[in-house]
GROMACS .gro file of N, CA and C in nm:
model
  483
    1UNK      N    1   0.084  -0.119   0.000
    1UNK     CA    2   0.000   0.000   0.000
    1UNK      C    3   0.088   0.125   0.000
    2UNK      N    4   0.045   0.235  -0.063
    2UNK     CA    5   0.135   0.352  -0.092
    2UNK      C    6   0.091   0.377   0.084
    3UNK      N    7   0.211   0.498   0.086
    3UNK     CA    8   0.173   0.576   0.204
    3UNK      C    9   0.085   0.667   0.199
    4UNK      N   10   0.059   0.738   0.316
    4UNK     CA   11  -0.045   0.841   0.310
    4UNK      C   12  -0.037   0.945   0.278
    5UNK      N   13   0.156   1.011   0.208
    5UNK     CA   14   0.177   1.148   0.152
    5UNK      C   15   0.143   1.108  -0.032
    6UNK      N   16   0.118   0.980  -0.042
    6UNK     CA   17   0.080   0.938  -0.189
    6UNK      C   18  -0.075   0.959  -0.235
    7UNK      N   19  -0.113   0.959  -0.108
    7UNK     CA   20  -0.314   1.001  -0.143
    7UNK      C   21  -0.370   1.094  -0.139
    8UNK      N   22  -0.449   1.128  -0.221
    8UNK     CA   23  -0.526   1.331  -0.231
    8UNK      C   24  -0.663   1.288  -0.158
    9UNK      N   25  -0.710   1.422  -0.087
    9UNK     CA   26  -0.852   1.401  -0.049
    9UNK      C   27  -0.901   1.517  -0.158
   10UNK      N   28  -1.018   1.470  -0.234
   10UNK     CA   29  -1.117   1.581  -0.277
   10UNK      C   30  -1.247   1.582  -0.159
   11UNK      N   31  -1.255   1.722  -0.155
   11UNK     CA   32  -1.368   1.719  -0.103
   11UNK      C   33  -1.501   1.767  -0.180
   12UNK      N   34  -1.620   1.754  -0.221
   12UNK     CA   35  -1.702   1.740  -0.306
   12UNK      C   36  -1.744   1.921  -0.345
   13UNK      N   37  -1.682   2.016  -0.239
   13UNK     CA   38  -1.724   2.129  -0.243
   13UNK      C   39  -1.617   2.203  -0.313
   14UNK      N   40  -1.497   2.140  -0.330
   14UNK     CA   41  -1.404   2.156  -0.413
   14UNK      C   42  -1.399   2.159  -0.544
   15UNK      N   43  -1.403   1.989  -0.554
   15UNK     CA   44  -1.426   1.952  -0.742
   15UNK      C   45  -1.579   1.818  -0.695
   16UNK      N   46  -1.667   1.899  -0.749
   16UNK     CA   47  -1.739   1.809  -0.767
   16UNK      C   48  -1.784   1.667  -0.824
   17UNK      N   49  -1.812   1.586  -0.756
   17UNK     CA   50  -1.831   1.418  -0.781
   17UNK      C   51  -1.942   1.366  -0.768
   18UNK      N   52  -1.981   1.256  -0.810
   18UNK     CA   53  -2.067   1.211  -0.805
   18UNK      C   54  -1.978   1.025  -0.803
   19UNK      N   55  -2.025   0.947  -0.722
   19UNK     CA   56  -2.064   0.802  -0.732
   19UNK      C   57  -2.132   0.748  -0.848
   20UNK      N   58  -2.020   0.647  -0.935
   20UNK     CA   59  -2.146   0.625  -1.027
   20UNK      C   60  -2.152   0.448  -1.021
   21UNK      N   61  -2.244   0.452  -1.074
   21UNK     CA   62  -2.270   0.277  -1.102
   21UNK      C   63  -2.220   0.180  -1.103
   22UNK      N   64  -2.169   0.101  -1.068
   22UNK     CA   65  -2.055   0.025  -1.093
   22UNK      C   66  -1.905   0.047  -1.024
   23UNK      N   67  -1.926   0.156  -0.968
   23UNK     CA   68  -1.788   0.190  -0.928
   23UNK      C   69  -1.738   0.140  -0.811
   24UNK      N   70  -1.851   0.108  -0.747
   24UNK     CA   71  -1.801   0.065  -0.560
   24UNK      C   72  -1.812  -0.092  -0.599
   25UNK      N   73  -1.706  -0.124  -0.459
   25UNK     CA   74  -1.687  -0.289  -0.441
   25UNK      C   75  -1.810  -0.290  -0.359
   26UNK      N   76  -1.856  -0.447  -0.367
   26UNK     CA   77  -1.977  -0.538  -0.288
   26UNK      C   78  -2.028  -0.488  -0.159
   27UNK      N   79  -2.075  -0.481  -0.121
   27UNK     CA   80  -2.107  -0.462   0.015
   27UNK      C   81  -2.154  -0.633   0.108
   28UNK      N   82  -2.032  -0.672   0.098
   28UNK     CA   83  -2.052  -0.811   0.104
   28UNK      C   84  -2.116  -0.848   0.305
   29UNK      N   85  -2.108  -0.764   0.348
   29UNK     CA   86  -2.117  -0.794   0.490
   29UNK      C   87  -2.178  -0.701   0.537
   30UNK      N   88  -2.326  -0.629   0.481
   30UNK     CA   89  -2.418  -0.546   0.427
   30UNK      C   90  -2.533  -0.663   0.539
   31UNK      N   91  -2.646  -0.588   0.607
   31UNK     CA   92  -2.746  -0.661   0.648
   31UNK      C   93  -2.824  -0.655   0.570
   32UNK      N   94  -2.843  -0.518   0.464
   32UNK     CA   95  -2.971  -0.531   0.422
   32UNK      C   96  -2.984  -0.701   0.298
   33UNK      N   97  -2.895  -0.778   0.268
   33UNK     CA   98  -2.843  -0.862   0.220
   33UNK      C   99  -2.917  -0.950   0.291
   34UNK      N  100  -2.975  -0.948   0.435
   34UNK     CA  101  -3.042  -1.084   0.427
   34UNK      C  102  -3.209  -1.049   0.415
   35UNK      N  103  -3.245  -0.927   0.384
   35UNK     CA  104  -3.426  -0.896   0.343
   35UNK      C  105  -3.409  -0.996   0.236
   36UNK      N  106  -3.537  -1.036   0.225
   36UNK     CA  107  -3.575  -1.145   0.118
   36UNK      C  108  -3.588  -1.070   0.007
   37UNK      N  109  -3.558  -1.108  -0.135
   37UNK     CA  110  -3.573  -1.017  -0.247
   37UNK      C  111  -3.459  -0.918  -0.249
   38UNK      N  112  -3.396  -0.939  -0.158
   38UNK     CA  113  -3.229  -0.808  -0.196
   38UNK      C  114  -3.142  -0.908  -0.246
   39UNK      N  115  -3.054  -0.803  -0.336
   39UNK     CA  116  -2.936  -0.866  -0.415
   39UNK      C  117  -2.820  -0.766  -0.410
   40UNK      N  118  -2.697  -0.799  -0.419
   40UNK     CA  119  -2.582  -0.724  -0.435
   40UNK      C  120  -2.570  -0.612  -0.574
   41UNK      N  121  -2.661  -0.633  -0.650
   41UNK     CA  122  -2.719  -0.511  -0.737
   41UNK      C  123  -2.798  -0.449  -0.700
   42UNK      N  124  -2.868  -0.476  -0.616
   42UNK     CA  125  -3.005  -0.402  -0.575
   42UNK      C  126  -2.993  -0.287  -0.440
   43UNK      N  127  -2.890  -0.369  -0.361
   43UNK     CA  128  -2.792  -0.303  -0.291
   43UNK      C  129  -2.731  -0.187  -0.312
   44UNK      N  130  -2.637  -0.175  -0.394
   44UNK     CA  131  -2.531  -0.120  -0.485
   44UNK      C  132  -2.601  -0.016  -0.527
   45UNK      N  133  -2.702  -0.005  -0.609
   45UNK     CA  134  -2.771   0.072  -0.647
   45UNK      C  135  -2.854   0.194  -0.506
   46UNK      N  136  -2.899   0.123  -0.412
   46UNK     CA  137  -2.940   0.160  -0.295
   46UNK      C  138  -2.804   0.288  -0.285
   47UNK      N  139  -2.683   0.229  -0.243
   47UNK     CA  140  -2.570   0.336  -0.229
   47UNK      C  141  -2.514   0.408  -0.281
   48UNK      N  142  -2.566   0.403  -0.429
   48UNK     CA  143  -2.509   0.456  -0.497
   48UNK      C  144  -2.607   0.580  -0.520
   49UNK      N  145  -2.745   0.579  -0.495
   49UNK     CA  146  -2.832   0.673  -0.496
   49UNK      C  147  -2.804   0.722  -0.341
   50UNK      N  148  -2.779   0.661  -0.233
   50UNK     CA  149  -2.742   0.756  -0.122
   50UNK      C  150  -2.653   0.855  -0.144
   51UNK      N  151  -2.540   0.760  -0.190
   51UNK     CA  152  -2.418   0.882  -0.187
   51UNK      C  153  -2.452   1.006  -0.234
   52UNK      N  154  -2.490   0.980  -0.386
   52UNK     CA  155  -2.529   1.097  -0.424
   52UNK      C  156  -2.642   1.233  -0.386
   53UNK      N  157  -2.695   1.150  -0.329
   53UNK     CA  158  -2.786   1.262  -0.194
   53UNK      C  159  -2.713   1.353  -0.104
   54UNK      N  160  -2.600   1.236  -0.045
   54UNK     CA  161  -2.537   1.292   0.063
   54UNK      C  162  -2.432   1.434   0.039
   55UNK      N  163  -2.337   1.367  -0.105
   55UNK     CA  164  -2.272   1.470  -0.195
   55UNK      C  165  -2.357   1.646  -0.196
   56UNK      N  166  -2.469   1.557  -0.264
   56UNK     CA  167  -2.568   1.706  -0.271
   56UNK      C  168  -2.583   1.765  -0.158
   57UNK      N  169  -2.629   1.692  -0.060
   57UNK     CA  170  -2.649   1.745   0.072
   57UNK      C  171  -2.539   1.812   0.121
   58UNK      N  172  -2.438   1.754   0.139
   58UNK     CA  173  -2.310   1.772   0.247
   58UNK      C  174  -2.196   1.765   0.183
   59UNK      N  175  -2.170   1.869   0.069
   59UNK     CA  176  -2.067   1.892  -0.035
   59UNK      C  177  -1.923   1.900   0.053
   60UNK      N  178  -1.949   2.017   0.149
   60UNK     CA  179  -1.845   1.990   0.238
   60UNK      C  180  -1.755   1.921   0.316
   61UNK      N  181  -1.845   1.803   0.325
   61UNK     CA  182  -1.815   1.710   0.397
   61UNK      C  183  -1.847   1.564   0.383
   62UNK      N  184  -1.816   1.573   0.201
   62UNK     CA  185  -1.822   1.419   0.172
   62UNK      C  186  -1.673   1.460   0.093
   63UNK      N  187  -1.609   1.344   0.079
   63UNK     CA  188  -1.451   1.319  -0.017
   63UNK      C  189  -1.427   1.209  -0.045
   64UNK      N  190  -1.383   1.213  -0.130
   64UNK     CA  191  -1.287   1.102  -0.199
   64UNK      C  192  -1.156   1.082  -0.202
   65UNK      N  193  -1.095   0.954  -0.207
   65UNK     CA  194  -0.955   0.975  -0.191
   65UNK      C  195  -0.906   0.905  -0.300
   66UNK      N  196  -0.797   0.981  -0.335
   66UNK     CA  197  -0.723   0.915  -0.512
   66UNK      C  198  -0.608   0.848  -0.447
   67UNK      N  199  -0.572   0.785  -0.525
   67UNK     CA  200  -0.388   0.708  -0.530
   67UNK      C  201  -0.327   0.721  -0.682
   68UNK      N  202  -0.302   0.815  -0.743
   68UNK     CA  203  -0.233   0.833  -0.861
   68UNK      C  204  -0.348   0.876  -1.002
   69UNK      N  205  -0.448   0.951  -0.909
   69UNK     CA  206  -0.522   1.008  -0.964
   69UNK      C  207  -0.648   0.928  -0.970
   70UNK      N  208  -0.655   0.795  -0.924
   70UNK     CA  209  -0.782   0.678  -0.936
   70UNK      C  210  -0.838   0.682  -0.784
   71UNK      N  211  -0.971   0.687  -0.798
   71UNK     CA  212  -1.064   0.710  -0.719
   71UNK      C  213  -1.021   0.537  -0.617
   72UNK      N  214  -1.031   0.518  -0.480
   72UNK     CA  215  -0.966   0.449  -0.418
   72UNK      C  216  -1.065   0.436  -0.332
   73UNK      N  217  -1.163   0.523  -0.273
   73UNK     CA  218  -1.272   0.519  -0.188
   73UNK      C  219  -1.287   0.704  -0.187
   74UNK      N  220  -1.489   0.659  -0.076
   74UNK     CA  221  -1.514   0.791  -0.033
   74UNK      C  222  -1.577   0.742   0.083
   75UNK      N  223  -1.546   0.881   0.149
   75UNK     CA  224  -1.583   0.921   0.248
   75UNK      C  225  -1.727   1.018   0.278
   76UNK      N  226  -1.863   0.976   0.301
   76UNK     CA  227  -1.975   1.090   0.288
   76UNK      C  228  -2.019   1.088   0.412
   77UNK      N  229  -2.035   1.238   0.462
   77UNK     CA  230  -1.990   1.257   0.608
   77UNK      C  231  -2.134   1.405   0.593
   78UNK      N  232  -2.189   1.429   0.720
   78UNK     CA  233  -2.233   1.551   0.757
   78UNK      C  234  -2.219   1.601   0.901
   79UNK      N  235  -2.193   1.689   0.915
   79UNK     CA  236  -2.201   1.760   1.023
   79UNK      C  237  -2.321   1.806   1.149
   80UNK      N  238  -2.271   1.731   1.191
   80UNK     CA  239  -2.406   1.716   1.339
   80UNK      C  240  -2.351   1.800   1.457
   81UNK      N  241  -2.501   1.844   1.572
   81UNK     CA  242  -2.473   1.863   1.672
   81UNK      C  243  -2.335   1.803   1.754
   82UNK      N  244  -2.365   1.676   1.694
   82UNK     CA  245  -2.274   1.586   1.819
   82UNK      C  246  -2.116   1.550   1.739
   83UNK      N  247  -2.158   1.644   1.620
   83UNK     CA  248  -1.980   1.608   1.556
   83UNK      C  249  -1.969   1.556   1.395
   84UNK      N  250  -1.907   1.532   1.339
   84UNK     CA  251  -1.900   1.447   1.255
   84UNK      C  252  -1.949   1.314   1.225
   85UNK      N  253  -2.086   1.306   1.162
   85UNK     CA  254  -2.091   1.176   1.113
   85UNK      C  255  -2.044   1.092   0.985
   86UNK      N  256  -1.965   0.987   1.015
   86UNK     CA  257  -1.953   0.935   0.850
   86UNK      C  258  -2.099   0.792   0.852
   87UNK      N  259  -2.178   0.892   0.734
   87UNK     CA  260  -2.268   0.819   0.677
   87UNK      C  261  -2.262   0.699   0.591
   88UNK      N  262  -2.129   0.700   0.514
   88UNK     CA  263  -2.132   0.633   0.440
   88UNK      C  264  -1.925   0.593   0.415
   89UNK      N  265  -1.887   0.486   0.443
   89UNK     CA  266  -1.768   0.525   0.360
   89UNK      C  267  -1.760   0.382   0.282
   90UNK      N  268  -1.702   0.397   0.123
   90UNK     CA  269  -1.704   0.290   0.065
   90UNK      C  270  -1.545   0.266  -0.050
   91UNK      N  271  -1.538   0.147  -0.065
   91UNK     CA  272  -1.411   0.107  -0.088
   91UNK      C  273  -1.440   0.128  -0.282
   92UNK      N  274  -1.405   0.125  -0.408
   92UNK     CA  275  -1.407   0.182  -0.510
   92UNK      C  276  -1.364   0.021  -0.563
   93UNK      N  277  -1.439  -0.014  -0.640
   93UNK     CA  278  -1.445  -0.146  -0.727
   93UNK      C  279  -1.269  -0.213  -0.719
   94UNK      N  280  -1.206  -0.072  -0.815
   94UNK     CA  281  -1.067  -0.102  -0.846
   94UNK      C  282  -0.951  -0.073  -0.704
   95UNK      N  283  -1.004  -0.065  -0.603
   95UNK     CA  284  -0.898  -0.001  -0.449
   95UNK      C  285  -0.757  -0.086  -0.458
   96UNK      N  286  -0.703  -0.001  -0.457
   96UNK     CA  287  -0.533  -0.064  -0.454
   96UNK      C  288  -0.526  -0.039  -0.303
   97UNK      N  289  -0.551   0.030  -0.251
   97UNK     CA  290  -0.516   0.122  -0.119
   97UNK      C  291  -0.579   0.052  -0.035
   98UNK      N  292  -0.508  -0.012   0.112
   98UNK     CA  293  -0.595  -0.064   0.208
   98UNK      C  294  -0.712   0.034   0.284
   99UNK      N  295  -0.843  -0.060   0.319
   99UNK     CA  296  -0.951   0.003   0.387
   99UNK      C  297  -0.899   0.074   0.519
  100UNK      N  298  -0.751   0.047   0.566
  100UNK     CA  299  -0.691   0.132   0.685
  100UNK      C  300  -0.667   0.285   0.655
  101UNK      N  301  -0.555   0.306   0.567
  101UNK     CA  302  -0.504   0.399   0.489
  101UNK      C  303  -0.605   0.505   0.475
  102UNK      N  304  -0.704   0.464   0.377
  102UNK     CA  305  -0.785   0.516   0.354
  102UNK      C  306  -0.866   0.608   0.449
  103UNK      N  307  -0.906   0.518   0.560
  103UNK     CA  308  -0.986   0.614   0.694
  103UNK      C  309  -0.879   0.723   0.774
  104UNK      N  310  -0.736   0.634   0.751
  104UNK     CA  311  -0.631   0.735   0.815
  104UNK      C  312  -0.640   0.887   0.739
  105UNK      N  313  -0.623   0.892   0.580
  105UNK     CA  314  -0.593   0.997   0.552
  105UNK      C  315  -0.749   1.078   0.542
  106UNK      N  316  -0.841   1.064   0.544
  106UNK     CA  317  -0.968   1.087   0.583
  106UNK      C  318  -0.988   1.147   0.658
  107UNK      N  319  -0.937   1.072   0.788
  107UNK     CA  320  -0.954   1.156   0.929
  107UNK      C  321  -0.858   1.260   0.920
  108UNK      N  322  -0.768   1.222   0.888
  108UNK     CA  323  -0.662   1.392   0.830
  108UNK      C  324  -0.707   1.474   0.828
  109UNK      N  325  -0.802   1.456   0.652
  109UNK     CA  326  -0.864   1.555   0.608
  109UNK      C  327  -0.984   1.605   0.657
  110UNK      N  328  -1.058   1.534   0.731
  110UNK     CA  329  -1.167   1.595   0.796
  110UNK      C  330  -1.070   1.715   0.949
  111UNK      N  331  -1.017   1.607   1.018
  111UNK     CA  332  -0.961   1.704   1.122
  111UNK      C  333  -0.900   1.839   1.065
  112UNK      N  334  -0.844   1.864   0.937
  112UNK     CA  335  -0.773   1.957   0.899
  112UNK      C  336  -0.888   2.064   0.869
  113UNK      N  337  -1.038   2.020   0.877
  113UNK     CA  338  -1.171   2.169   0.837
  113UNK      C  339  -1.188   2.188   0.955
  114UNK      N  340  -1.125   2.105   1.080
  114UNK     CA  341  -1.169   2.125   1.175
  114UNK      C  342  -1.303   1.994   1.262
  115UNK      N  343  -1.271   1.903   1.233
  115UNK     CA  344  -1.396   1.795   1.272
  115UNK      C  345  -1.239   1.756   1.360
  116UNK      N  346  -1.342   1.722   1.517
  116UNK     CA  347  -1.287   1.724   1.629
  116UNK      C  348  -1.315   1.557   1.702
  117UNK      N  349  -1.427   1.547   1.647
  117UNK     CA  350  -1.509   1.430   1.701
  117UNK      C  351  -1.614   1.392   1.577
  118UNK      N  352  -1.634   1.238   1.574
  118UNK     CA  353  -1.701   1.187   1.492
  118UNK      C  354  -1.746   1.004   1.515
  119UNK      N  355  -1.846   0.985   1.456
  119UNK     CA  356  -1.905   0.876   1.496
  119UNK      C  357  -1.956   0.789   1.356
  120UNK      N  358  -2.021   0.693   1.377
  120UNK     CA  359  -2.033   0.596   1.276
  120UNK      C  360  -2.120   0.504   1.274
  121UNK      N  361  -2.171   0.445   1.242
  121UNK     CA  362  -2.255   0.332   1.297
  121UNK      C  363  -2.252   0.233   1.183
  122UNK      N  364  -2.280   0.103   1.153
  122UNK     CA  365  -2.267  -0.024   1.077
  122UNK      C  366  -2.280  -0.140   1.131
  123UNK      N  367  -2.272  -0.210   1.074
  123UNK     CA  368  -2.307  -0.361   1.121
  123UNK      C  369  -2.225  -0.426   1.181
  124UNK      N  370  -2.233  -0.501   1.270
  124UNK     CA  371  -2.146  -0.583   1.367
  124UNK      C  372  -2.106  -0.713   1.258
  125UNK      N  373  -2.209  -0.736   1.149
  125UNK     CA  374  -2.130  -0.856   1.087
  125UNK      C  375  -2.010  -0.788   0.980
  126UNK      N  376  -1.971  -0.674   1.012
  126UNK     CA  377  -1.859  -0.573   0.875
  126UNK      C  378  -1.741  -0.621   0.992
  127UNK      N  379  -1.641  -0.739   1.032
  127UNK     CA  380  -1.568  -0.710   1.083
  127UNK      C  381  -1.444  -0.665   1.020
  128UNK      N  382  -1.436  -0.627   0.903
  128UNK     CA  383  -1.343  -0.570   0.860
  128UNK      C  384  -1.352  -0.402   0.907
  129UNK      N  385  -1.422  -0.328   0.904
  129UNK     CA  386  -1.458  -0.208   0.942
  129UNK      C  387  -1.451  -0.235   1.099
  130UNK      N  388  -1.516  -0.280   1.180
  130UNK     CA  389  -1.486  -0.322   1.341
  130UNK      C  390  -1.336  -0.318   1.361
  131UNK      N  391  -1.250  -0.400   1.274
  131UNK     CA  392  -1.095  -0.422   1.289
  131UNK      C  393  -1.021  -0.281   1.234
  132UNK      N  394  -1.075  -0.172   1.156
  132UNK     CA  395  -1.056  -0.075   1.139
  132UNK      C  396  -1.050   0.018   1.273
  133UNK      N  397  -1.169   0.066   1.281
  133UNK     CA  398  -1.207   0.133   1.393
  133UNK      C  399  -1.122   0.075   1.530
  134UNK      N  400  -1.125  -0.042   1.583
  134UNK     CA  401  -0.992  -0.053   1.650
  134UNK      C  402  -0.868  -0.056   1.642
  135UNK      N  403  -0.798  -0.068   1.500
  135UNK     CA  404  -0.672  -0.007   1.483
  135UNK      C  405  -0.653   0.176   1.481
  136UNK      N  406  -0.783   0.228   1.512
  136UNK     CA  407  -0.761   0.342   1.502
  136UNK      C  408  -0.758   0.411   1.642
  137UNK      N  409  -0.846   0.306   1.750
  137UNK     CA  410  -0.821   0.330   1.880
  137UNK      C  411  -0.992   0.410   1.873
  138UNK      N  412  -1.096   0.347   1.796
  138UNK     CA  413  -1.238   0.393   1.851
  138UNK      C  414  -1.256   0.328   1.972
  139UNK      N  415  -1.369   0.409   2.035
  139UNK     CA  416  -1.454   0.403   2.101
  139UNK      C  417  -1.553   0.323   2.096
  140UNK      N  418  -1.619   0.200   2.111
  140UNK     CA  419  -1.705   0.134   2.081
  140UNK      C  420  -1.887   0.171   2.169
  141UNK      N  421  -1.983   0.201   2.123
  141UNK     CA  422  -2.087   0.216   2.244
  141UNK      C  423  -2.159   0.126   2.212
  142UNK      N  424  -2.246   0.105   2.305
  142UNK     CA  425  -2.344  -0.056   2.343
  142UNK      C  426  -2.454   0.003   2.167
  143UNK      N  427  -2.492  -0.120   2.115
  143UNK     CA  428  -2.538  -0.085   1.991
  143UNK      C  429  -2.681  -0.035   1.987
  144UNK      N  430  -2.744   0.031   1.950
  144UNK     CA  431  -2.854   0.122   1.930
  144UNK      C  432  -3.010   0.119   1.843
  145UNK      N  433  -2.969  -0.024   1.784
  145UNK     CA  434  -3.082  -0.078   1.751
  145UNK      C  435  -3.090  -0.213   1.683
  146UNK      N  436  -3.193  -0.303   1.655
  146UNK     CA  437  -3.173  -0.378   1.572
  146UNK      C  438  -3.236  -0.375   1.465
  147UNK      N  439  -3.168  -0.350   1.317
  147UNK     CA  440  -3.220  -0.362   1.218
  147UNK      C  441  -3.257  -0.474   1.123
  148UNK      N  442  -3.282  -0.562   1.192
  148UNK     CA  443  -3.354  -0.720   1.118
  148UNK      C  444  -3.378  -0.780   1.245
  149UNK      N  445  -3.512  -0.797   1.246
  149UNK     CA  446  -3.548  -0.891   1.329
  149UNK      C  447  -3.644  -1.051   1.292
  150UNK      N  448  -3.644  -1.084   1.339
  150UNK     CA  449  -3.658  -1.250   1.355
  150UNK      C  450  -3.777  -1.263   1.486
  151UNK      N  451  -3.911  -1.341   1.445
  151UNK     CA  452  -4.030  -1.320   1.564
  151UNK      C  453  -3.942  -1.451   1.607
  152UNK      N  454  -3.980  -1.471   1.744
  152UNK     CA  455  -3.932  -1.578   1.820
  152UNK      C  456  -3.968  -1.716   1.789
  153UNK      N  457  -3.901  -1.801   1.774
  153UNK     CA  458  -3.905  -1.928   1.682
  153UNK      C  459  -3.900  -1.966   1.604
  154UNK      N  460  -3.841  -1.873   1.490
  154UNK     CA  461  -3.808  -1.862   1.390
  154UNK      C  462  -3.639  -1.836   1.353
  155UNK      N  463  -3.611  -1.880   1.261
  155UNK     CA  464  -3.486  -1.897   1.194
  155UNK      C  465  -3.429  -1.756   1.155
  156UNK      N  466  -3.306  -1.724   1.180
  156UNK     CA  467  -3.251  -1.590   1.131
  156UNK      C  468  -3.282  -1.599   0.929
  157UNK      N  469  -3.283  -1.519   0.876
  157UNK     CA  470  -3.285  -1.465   0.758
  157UNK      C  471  -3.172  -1.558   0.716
  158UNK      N  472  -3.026  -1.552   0.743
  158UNK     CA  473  -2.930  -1.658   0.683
  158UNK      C  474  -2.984  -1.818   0.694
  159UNK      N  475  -3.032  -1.810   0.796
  159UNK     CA  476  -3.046  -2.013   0.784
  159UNK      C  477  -3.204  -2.032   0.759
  160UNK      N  478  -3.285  -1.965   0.663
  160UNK     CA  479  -3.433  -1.996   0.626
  160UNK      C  480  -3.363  -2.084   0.500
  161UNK      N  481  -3.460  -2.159   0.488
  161UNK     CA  482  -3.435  -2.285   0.400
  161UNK      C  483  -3.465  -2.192   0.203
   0.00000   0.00000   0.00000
């Protein structure tokens, strides 16, 4: 992996971007993946129309990060009472650059507008992102909701026949 004086942040209020189709890797460890009738296109598409909301929304505070001019991931973030949220961050089909790197020079660039504090939320089955956030020395808080549920006696969404 290059180092982190090898990666640019754009920020969307800068040079404007947009997410397009095809461009992000899988969201392979995604919950909405076990609703019945979702697919890893159907998905994909889901984020790919977020991002671009968020862009619109929060020009300031969504970015992307290059490695030799190729889009590597983004970062789509807004600004809350309680700090920095990243809404969304996603890895770019073609990523040469590890998912570490990436949040490192991120948080750079957010701390450098001035974001002091920031938070996140995702799925407990993303342990790649979990193993992130503790190489970075997060904070973990007790989790805040459950988004798939299962009535009692019944089989989780992964093991229905």
């Amino acid at each position: 992996s290059p180092s982190l004086a090898d990666l640019v942040c754009q920020f969307a209020s800068q040079i404007h971007f947009e997410v397009g189709s095809g461009e992000t890797r899988n969201f392979e460890h995604e919950r909405f993946l076990q609703i019945p009738g979702a697919s890893p296109e159907r998905l994909a598409q889901r984020y790919v129309r977020w991002s671009n909301q968020l862009v619109r929304e929060h020009p300031e505070w969504c970015l992307r990060v290059l490695y030799q001019g190729e889009v590597q991931g983004w970062f789509l973030a807004s600004m809350t009472g309680q700090g920095l949220y990243l809404a969304l961050a996603m890895l770019s089909k073609t990523a040469q650059v590890s998912g570490l790197h990436l949040y490192q020079k991120a948080i750079r660039a957010y701390a450098a507008k001035g974001a002091r504090i920031g938070f996140a939320s995702f799925s407990v089955r993303n342990t790649a992102v979990l193993n992130i956030y503790s190489q970075l020395g997060a904070r973990f808080t007790p989790a805040t909701g459950i988004w798939l549920w299962c009535p009692a006696g019944t089989s989780t969404p992964e093991h229905r026949p």
